[in-house]
XYZ file of N, CA and C in Angstrom:
354
model
N -24.072 11.333 -24.392
C -22.657 11.568 -24.340
C -22.383 12.652 -23.309
N -21.383 12.412 -22.476
C -20.962 13.400 -21.497
C -19.890 14.258 -22.131
N -20.012 15.558 -22.005
C -19.050 16.485 -22.586
C -18.522 17.377 -21.479
N -17.228 17.611 -21.494
C -16.579 18.460 -20.502
C -16.038 19.688 -21.227
N -16.359 20.847 -20.708
C -15.810 22.078 -21.285
C -14.441 22.315 -20.650
N -13.431 22.401 -21.481
C -12.078 22.586 -20.963
C -11.697 24.051 -20.863
N -12.202 24.865 -21.760
C -11.878 26.284 -21.791
C -12.898 26.935 -22.726
N -13.264 28.122 -22.441
C -14.261 28.796 -23.280
C -13.750 29.002 -24.707
N -12.428 29.067 -24.897
C -11.865 29.302 -26.226
C -11.614 28.000 -26.996
N -11.759 26.856 -26.343
C -11.504 25.576 -27.013
C -12.807 24.819 -27.180
N -12.765 23.821 -28.033
C -13.958 23.013 -28.253
C -14.212 22.096 -27.052
N -15.407 21.596 -26.969
C -15.760 20.655 -25.910
C -14.996 19.354 -26.139
N -14.601 18.715 -25.054
C -13.862 17.463 -25.108
C -14.693 16.372 -24.440
N -14.795 15.238 -25.104
C -15.559 14.138 -24.525
C -14.730 13.435 -23.454
N -15.395 12.707 -22.586
C -14.718 11.935 -21.550
C -13.813 10.897 -22.194
N -14.262 10.287 -23.289
C -13.451 9.289 -23.988
C -12.142 9.899 -24.487
N -12.199 11.122 -25.006
C -10.980 11.785 -25.479
C -10.036 12.086 -24.321
N -10.600 12.468 -23.201
C -9.783 12.743 -22.016
C -9.106 11.460 -21.544
N -9.859 10.360 -21.454
C -9.286 9.080 -21.027
C -8.236 8.583 -22.008
N -8.468 8.760 -23.303
C -7.465 8.372 -24.306
C -6.175 9.149 -24.102
N -6.289 10.427 -23.821
C -5.109 11.245 -23.576
C -4.364 10.825 -22.317
N -5.107 10.521 -21.262
C -4.487 10.055 -20.019
C -3.778 8.722 -20.238
N -4.410 7.829 -20.999
C -3.807 6.526 -21.312
C -2.513 6.726 -22.094
N -2.572 7.525 -23.141
C -1.400 7.768 -23.992
C -0.237 8.321 -23.168
N -0.520 9.306 -22.319
C 0.523 9.915 -21.495
C 1.106 8.922 -20.486
N 0.246 8.116 -19.872
C 0.712 7.148 -18.873
C 1.545 6.044 -19.520
N 1.122 5.559 -20.685
C 1.889 4.530 -21.397
C 3.262 5.091 -21.755
N 3.306 6.301 -22.274
C 4.581 6.917 -22.643
C 5.491 7.097 -21.427
N 4.928 7.461 -20.298
C 5.730 7.656 -19.088
C 6.393 6.345 -18.649
N 5.649 5.243 -18.683
C 6.209 3.941 -18.305
C 7.262 3.509 -19.329
N 6.979 3.694 -20.617
C 7.959 3.343 -21.653
C 9.254 4.117 -21.461
N 9.143 5.425 -21.253
C 10.340 6.254 -21.075
C 11.137 5.826 -19.856
N 10.452 5.470 -18.793
C 11.147 5.023 -17.584
C 11.914 3.729 -17.853
N 11.277 2.773 -18.527
C 11.965 1.528 -18.866
C 13.162 1.800 -19.782
N 12.972 2.657 -20.764
C 14.066 2.995 -21.679
C 15.203 3.702 -20.948
N 14.867 4.661 -20.073
C 15.892 5.383 -19.320
C 16.722 4.451 -18.453
N 16.087 3.423 -17.950
C 16.783 2.459 -17.091
C 17.342 1.283 -17.882
N 17.203 1.346 -19.201
C 17.694 0.300 -20.109
C 17.167 -1.076 -19.754
N 15.864 -1.127 -19.541
C 15.199 -2.383 -19.189
C 14.326 -2.848 -20.343
N 14.405 -4.132 -20.655
C 13.483 -4.734 -21.612
C 12.298 -5.355 -20.882
N 12.580 -5.873 -19.686
C 11.532 -6.528 -18.900
C 11.904 -6.462 -17.429
N 10.871 -6.570 -16.603
C 11.091 -6.507 -15.170
C 9.934 -7.188 -14.441
N 10.244 -8.052 -13.473
C 9.159 -8.612 -12.662
C 8.556 -7.518 -11.782
N 7.300 -7.654 -11.487
C 6.596 -6.670 -10.657
C 6.131 -7.381 -9.389
N 6.660 -6.920 -8.257
C 6.308 -7.521 -6.974
C 5.184 -6.776 -6.273
N 4.873 -5.565 -6.717
C 3.811 -4.773 -6.095
C 2.449 -5.362 -6.449
N 1.492 -5.190 -5.573
C 0.126 -5.689 -5.814
C -0.643 -4.659 -6.639
N -0.510 -4.767 -7.962
C -1.203 -3.854 -8.870
C -2.223 -4.667 -9.651
N -3.494 -4.386 -9.395
C -4.574 -5.131 -10.050
C -5.120 -4.346 -11.232
N -5.572 -5.095 -12.228
C -6.226 -4.475 -13.368
C -7.245 -5.436 -13.946
N -8.135 -4.879 -14.726
C -9.145 -5.683 -15.394
C -8.960 -5.613 -16.894
N -9.405 -6.650 -17.594
C -9.348 -6.656 -19.052
C -10.470 -7.526 -19.578
N -10.729 -7.391 -20.865
C -11.751 -8.196 -21.533
C -11.132 -8.926 -22.710
N -11.603 -10.149 -22.952
C -11.137 -10.855 -24.136
C -11.982 -10.431 -25.336
N -11.702 -11.014 -26.487
C -12.402 -10.630 -27.716
C -13.892 -10.930 -27.668
N -14.304 -11.863 -26.799
C -15.718 -12.220 -26.667
C -16.447 -11.366 -25.638
N -15.726 -10.433 -25.007
C -16.344 -9.558 -24.029
C -16.350 -10.113 -22.611
N -15.672 -11.236 -22.390
C -15.578 -11.827 -21.049
C -14.589 -10.999 -20.217
N -15.014 -10.575 -19.037
C -14.166 -9.744 -18.173
C -13.312 -10.604 -17.254
N -12.084 -10.154 -17.033
C -11.132 -10.828 -16.154
C -10.451 -9.785 -15.284
N -9.802 -10.240 -14.247
C -9.024 -9.359 -13.388
C -7.850 -10.120 -12.819
N -6.781 -9.417 -12.544
C -5.610 -10.078 -11.987
C -4.543 -9.083 -11.588
N -3.420 -9.616 -11.118
C -2.284 -8.800 -10.693
C -1.213 -8.799 -11.764
N -0.562 -7.665 -11.936
C 0.556 -7.572 -12.860
C 1.747 -8.290 -12.238
N 2.359 -9.196 -13.003
C 3.529 -9.930 -12.518
C 4.804 -9.541 -13.252
N 4.653 -8.920 -14.441
C 5.825 -8.551 -15.226
C 5.456 -7.425 -16.182
N 6.392 -6.538 -16.426
C 6.229 -5.487 -17.428
C 7.379 -5.640 -18.409
N 7.083 -5.440 -19.699
C 8.136 -5.565 -20.702
C 7.909 -4.564 -21.822
N 9.009 -4.265 -22.492
C 8.993 -3.354 -23.627
C 9.534 -4.140 -24.809
N 8.661 -4.399 -25.777
C 9.027 -5.165 -26.962
C 9.062 -4.197 -28.139
N 10.241 -3.694 -28.440
C 10.350 -2.672 -29.478
C 9.674 -1.402 -29.008
N 8.596 -1.034 -29.663
C 7.848 0.174 -29.316
C 6.630 -0.118 -28.456
N 6.321 -1.385 -28.196
C 5.093 -1.763 -27.493
C 5.338 -2.132 -26.039
N 4.472 -1.619 -25.185
C 4.490 -1.958 -23.767
C 3.577 -3.153 -23.548
N 4.051 -4.126 -22.750
C 3.264 -5.312 -22.428
C 3.262 -5.501 -20.912
N 2.163 -6.036 -20.403
C 2.122 -6.449 -19.004
C 1.638 -7.893 -18.933
N 2.286 -8.670 -18.084
C 1.873 -10.043 -17.803
C 0.941 -9.957 -16.601
N -0.237 -10.537 -16.730
C -1.236 -10.478 -15.669
C -1.601 -11.898 -15.259
N -1.724 -12.114 -13.969
C -2.041 -13.442 -13.444
C -3.230 -13.342 -12.501
N -4.223 -14.195 -12.735
C -5.267 -14.358 -11.729
C -5.151 -15.788 -11.234
N -6.099 -16.253 -10.466
C -5.958 -17.587 -9.863
C -5.928 -18.710 -10.891
N -6.566 -18.529 -12.040
C -6.654 -19.601 -13.029
C -6.018 -19.284 -14.376
N -5.633 -18.057 -14.605
C -5.263 -17.633 -15.946
C -4.077 -16.679 -15.929
N -3.191 -16.854 -16.894
C -2.107 -15.911 -17.110
C -2.300 -15.327 -18.496
N -2.087 -14.012 -18.624
C -2.350 -13.339 -19.889
C -1.313 -12.256 -20.123
N -0.859 -12.130 -21.368
C 0.041 -11.057 -21.752
C -0.773 -10.023 -22.511
N -0.853 -8.815 -21.956
C -1.636 -7.748 -22.576
C -0.725 -6.745 -23.262
N -1.067 -6.402 -24.472
C -0.387 -5.376 -25.255
C -1.020 -4.029 -24.901
N -0.273 -2.954 -25.030
C -0.800 -1.631 -24.679
C -2.079 -1.286 -25.435
N -2.283 -1.874 -26.611
C -3.513 -1.611 -27.369
C -4.738 -2.222 -26.687
N -4.507 -3.171 -25.784
C -5.602 -3.834 -25.080
C -5.919 -3.195 -23.736
N -5.157 -2.192 -23.322
C -5.404 -1.541 -22.041
C -6.742 -0.813 -22.111
N -7.538 -0.992 -21.083
C -8.882 -0.420 -21.050
C -8.863 1.030 -20.576
N -9.944 1.769 -20.854
C -10.042 3.140 -20.329
C -9.863 3.127 -18.811
N -9.201 4.111 -18.313
C -8.919 4.174 -16.882
C -7.590 3.530 -16.514
N -6.879 2.983 -17.504
C -5.612 2.302 -17.231
C -4.548 3.244 -16.678
N -4.732 4.553 -16.872
C -3.748 5.504 -16.350
C -3.583 5.377 -14.840
N -4.598 4.876 -14.162
C -4.532 4.725 -12.701
C -3.528 3.634 -12.336
N -3.685 2.431 -12.911
C -2.736 1.370 -12.572
C -1.381 1.580 -13.250
N -1.340 2.292 -14.390
C -0.052 2.597 -15.004
C 0.776 3.527 -14.112
N 0.120 4.449 -13.420
C 0.831 5.314 -12.467
C 1.397 4.481 -11.317
N 0.637 3.492 -10.852
C 1.128 2.601 -9.802
C 2.306 1.766 -10.314
N 2.210 1.315 -11.563
C 3.290 0.531 -12.166
C 4.557 1.376 -12.284
N 4.407 2.610 -12.692
C 5.555 3.517 -12.794
C 6.240 3.670 -11.443
N 5.454 3.852 -10.400
C 6.021 3.971 -9.047
C 6.732 2.682 -8.631
N 6.153 1.530 -8.969
C 6.776 0.245 -8.633
C 8.126 0.103 -9.334
N 8.201 0.540 -10.585
C 9.466 0.490 -11.332
C 10.492 1.430 -10.703
N 10.043 2.622 -10.349
C 10.947 3.604 -9.738
C 11.557 3.103 -8.441
N 10.777 2.356 -7.660
C 11.219 1.937 -6.329
C 11.688 0.486 -6.275
N 11.794 -0.168 -7.418
C 12.220 -1.570 -7.446
C 13.723 -1.672 -7.193
N 14.131 -2.717 -6.477
C 15.569 -2.928 -6.285
C 16.227 -3.282 -7.626
N 17.518 -3.076 -7.699
C 18.246 -3.325 -8.933
C 18.249 -4.803 -9.303
N 18.275 -5.695 -8.342
C 18.306 -7.129 -8.641
C 16.996 -7.562 -9.263
N 17.064 -8.535 -10.135
C 15.866 -9.080 -10.770
C 15.468 -8.360 -12.035
N 16.170 -7.297 -12.399
C 15.855 -6.573 -13.615
C 16.531 -7.243 -14.806
N 15.890 -7.186 -15.935
C 16.454 -7.748 -17.153
C 16.798 -6.592 -18.083
N 18.088 -6.419 -18.362
C 18.520 -5.290 -19.161
C 18.664 -5.646 -20.616
N 18.691 -4.614 -21.432
C 18.857 -4.802 -22.875
C 20.272 -5.190 -23.219
């Protein structure tokens, strides 16, 4: 196990805990942005790639084509050449804060047309 010391007065924090915190913060940032703009869903035209695994451990990769907020849950629609998949925030893999930051920027800079409001 890799352990990172954050401060001499605090306990050691694992890399997994750090990634979980980054994921939680990034998901909340995207949710708040969608809520602030009163959006339930929005197509994504930016080339934002991500990877995911199914329940059997098979790895996939694709581009985000849509982001949506269903109640309290964030979802992304992902498309690769052969498969389309709707991922719930609980399925986002460690390191997702990287593409979530890109998604946030895409939402911030998206034109008003094509947005689906609540």
